[in-house]
mmCIF file of C-alpha atoms in Angstrom:
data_model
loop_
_atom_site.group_PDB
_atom_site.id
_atom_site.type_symbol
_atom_site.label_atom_id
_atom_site.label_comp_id
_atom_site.label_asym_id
_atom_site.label_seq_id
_atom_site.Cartn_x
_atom_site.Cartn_y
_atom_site.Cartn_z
ATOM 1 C CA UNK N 1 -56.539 38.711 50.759
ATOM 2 C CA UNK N 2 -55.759 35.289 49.358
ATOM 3 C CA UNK N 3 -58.302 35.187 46.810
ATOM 4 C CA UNK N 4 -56.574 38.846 45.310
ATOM 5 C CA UNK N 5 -53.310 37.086 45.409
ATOM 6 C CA UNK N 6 -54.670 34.138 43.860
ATOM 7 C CA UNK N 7 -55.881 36.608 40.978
ATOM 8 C CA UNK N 8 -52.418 39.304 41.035
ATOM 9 C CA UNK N 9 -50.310 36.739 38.329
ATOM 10 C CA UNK N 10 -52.309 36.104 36.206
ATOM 11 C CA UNK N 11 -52.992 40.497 36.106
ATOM 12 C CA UNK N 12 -49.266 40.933 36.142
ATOM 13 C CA UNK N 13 -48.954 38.234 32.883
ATOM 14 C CA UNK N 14 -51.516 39.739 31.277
ATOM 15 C CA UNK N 15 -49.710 42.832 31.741
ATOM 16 C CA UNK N 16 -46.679 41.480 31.006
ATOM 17 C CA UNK N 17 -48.264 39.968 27.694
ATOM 18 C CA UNK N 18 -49.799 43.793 26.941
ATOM 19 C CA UNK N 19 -46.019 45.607 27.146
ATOM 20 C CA UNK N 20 -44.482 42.585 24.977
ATOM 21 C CA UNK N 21 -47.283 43.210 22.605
ATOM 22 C CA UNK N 22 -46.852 47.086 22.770
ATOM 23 C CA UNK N 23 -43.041 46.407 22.534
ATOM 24 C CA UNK N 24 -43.090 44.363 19.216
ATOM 25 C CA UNK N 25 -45.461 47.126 17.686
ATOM 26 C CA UNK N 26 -43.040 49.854 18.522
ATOM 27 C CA UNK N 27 -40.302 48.086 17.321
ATOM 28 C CA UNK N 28 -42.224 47.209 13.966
ATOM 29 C CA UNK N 29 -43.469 50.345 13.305
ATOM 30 C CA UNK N 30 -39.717 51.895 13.764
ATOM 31 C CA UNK N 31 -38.551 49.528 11.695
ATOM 32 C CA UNK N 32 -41.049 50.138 8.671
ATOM 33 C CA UNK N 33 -40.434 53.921 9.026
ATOM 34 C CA UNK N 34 -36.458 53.486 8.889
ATOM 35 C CA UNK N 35 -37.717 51.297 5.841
ATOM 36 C CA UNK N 36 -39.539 54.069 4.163
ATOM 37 C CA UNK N 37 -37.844 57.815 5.545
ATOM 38 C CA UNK N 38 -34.332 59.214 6.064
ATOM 39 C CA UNK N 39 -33.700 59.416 9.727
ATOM 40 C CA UNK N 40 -33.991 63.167 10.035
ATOM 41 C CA UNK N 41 -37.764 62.506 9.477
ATOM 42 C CA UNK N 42 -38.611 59.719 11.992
ATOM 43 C CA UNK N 43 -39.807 61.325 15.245
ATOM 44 C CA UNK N 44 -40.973 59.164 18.246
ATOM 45 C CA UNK N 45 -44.334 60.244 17.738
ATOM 46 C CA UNK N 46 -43.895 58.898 13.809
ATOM 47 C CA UNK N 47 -43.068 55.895 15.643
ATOM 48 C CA UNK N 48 -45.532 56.123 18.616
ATOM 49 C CA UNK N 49 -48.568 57.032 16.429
ATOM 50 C CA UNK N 50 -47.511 53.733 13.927
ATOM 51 C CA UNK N 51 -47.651 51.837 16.784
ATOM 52 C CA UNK N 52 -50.865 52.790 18.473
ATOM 53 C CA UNK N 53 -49.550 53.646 21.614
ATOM 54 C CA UNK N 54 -48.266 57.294 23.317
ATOM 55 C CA UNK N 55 -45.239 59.082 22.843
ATOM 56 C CA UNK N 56 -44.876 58.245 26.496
ATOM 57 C CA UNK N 57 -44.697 55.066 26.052
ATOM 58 C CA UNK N 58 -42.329 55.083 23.355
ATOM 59 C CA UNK N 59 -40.171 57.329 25.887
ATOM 60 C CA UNK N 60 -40.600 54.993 28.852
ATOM 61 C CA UNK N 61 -38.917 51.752 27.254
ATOM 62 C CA UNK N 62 -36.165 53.515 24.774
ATOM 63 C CA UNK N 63 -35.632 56.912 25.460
ATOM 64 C CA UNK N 64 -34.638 58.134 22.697
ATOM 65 C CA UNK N 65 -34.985 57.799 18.832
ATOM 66 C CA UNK N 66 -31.195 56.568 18.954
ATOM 67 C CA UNK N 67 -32.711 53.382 21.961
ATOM 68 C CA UNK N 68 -35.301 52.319 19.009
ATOM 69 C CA UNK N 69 -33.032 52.133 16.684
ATOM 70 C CA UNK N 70 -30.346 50.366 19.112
ATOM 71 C CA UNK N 71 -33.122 48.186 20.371
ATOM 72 C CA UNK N 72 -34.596 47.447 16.753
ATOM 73 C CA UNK N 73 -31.448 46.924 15.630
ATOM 74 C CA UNK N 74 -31.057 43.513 18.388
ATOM 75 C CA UNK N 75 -34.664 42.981 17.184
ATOM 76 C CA UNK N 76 -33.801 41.953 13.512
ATOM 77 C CA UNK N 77 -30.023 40.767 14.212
ATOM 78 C CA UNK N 78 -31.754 36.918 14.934
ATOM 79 C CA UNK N 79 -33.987 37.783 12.149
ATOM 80 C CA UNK N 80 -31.122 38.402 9.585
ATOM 81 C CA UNK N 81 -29.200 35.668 11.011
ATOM 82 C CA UNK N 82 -31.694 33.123 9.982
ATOM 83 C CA UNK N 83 -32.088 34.707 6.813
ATOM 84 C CA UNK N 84 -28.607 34.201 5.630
ATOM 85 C CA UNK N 85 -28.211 30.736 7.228
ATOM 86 C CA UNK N 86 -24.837 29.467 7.175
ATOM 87 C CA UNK N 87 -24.653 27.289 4.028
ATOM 88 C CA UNK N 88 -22.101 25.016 3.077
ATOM 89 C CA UNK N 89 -19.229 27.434 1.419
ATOM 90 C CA UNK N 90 -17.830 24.343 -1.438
ATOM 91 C CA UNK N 91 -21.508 25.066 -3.026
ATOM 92 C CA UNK N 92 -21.314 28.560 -4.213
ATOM 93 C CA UNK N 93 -24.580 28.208 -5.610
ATOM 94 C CA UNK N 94 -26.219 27.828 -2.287
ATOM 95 C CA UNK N 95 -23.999 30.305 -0.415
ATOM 96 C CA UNK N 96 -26.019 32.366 -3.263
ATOM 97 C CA UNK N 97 -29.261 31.399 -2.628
ATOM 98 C CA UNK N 98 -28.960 32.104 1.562
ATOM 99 C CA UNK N 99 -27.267 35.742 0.118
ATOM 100 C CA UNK N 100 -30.597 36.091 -1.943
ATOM 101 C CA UNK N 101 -32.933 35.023 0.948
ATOM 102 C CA UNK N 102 -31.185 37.375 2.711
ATOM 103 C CA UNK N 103 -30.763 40.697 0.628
ATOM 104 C CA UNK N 104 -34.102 40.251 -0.639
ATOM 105 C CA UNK N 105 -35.654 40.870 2.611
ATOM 106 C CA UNK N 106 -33.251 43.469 4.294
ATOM 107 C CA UNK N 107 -30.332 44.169 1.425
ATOM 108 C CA UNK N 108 -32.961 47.847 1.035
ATOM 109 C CA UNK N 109 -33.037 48.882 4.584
ATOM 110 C CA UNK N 110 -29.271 47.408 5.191
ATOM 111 C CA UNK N 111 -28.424 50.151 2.551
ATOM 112 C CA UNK N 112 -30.264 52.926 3.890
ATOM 113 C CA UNK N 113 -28.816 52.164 7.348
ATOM 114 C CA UNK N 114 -25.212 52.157 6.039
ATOM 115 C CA UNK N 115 -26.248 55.102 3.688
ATOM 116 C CA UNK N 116 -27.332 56.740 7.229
ATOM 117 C CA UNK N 117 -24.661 55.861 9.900
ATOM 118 C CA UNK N 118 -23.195 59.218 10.064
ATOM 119 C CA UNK N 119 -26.155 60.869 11.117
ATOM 120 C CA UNK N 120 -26.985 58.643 14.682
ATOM 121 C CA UNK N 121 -24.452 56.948 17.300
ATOM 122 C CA UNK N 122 -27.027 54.109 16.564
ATOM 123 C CA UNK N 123 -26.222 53.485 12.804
ATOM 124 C CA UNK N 124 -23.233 53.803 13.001
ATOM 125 C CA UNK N 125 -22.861 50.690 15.693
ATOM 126 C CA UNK N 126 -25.241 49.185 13.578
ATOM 127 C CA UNK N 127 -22.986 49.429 10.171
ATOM 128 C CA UNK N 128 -19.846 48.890 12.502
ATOM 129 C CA UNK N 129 -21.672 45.983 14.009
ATOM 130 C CA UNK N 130 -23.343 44.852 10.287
ATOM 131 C CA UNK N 131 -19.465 45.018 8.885
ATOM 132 C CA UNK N 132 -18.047 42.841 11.876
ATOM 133 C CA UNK N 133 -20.821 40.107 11.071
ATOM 134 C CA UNK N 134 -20.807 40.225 7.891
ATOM 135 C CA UNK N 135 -16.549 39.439 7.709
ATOM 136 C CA UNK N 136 -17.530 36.453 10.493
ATOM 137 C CA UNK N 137 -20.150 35.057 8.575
ATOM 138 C CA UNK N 138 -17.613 34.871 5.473
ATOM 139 C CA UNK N 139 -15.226 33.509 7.794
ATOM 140 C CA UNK N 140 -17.457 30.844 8.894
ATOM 141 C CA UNK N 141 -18.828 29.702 5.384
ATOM 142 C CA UNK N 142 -15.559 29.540 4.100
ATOM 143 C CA UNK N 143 -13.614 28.611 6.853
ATOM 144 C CA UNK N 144 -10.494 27.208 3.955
ATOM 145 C CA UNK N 145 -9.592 30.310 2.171
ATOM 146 C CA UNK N 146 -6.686 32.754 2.994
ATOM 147 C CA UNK N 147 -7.088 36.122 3.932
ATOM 148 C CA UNK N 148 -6.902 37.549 0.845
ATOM 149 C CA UNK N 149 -9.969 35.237 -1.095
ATOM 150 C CA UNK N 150 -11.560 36.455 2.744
ATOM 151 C CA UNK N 151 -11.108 39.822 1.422
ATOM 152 C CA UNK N 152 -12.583 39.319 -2.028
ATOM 153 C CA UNK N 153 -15.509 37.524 -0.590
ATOM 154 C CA UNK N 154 -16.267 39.893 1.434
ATOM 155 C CA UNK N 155 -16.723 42.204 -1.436
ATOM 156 C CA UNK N 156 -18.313 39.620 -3.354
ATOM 157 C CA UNK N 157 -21.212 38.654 -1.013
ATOM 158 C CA UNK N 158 -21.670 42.254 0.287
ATOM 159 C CA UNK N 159 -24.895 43.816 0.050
ATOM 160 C CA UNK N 160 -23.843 46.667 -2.279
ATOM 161 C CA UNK N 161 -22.535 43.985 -5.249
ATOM 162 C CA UNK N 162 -26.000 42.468 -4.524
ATOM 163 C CA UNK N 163 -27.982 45.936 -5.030
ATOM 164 C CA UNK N 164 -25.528 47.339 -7.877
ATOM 165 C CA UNK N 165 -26.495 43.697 -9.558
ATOM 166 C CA UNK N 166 -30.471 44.100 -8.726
ATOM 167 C CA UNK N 167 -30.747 48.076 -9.243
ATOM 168 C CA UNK N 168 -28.267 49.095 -11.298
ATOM 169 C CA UNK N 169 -27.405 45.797 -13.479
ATOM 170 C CA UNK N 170 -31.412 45.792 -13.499
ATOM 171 C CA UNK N 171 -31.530 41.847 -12.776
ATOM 172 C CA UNK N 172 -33.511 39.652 -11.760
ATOM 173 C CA UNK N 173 -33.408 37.669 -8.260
ATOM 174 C CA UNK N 174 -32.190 34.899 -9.865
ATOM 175 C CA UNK N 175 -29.852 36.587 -12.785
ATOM 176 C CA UNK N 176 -28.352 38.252 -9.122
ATOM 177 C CA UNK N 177 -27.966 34.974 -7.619
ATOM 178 C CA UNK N 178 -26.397 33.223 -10.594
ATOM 179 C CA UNK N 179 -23.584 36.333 -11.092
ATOM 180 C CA UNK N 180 -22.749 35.955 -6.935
ATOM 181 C CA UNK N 181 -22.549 32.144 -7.422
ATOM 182 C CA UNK N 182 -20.411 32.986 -10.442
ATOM 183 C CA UNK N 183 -17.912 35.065 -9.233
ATOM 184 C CA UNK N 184 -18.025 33.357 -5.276
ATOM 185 C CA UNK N 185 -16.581 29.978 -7.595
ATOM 186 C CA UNK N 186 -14.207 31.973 -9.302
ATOM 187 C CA UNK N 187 -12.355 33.166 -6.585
ATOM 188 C CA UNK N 188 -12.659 30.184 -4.510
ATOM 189 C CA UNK N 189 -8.955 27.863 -5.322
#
């Protein structure tokens, strides 16, 4: 008896290690096929099949296709987070640069989720929660400016100036990055 207890935690953090494993895959594999479909078009066994694990399991630890996206949603929040940074707001250059880190990797699937909140409960926390972080990150970086400058930088450092600048203004990274920095110290007193 003691020598199966001896053996039963290092079984259970195997296990353990297995589910965390199986966990990050699932929430990967959602989050490249939010990347590439609509949402109509993502099934849990799209997701379960990316993954290389059962529907089942894909059931058993979110439900539904609305708990993956609610669950990869807290997944990438951190991730974002340390994408944007919180740079010092009297540079506008470098509150540029962490808005360029940060819509470079996730500005595309930030639009499709906001493009997309209607259609789940899930996006549309997501956008509502996106929005909220977005003004409190503003709020944070420029912690001097009056409501109103809030307001414009809001607009300024939102992900849709960033993609109309990228897609439809066709420029580059760096042309993008210059035109936020640009406008950011025009509106700052």
């Amino acid at each position: 008896m003691k020598e199966q207890t001896a053996h039963r935690p290092y079984r259970q953090r195997r296990r353990a290690a297995a589910a965390e494993a199986n966990t990050e895959r699932i929430l990967q594999a959602a989050l490249d096929l939010f990347e590439e479909r609509p949402w109509d078009q993502i099934t849990l066994a799209a997701i379960a099949e990316r993954a290389g694990v059962g529907v089942q399991t894909v059931i058993r630890r979110f439900r539904t296709k609305d708990g993956v996206s609610r669950a990869v949603n807290a997944w990438v929040t951190p991730q974002i987070e340390d994408a944007r940074g919180e740079p010092d707001g009297r540079d506008p250059g470098a509150v540029a640069a962490a808005l360029e880190r940060h819509y470079e990797r996730w500005g595309a699937s930030t639009d499709r989720m906001l493009r997309q909140q209607d259609a789940s409960p899930a996006l549309a926390e997501a956008a509502a929660g996106g929005r909220r972080a977005h003004r409190e990150w503003v709020e944070r970086v420029f912690p001097e400016a009056s409501p109103d400058t809030i307001g414009r930088l809001i607009g300024i450092t939102g992900v849709e100036l960033w993609l109309v600048l990228r897609r439809d203004g066709g420029l580059s990274p760096e042309a993008a990055r210059s035109a936020v920095a640009d406008l950011i110290a025009a509106t700052l007193p």
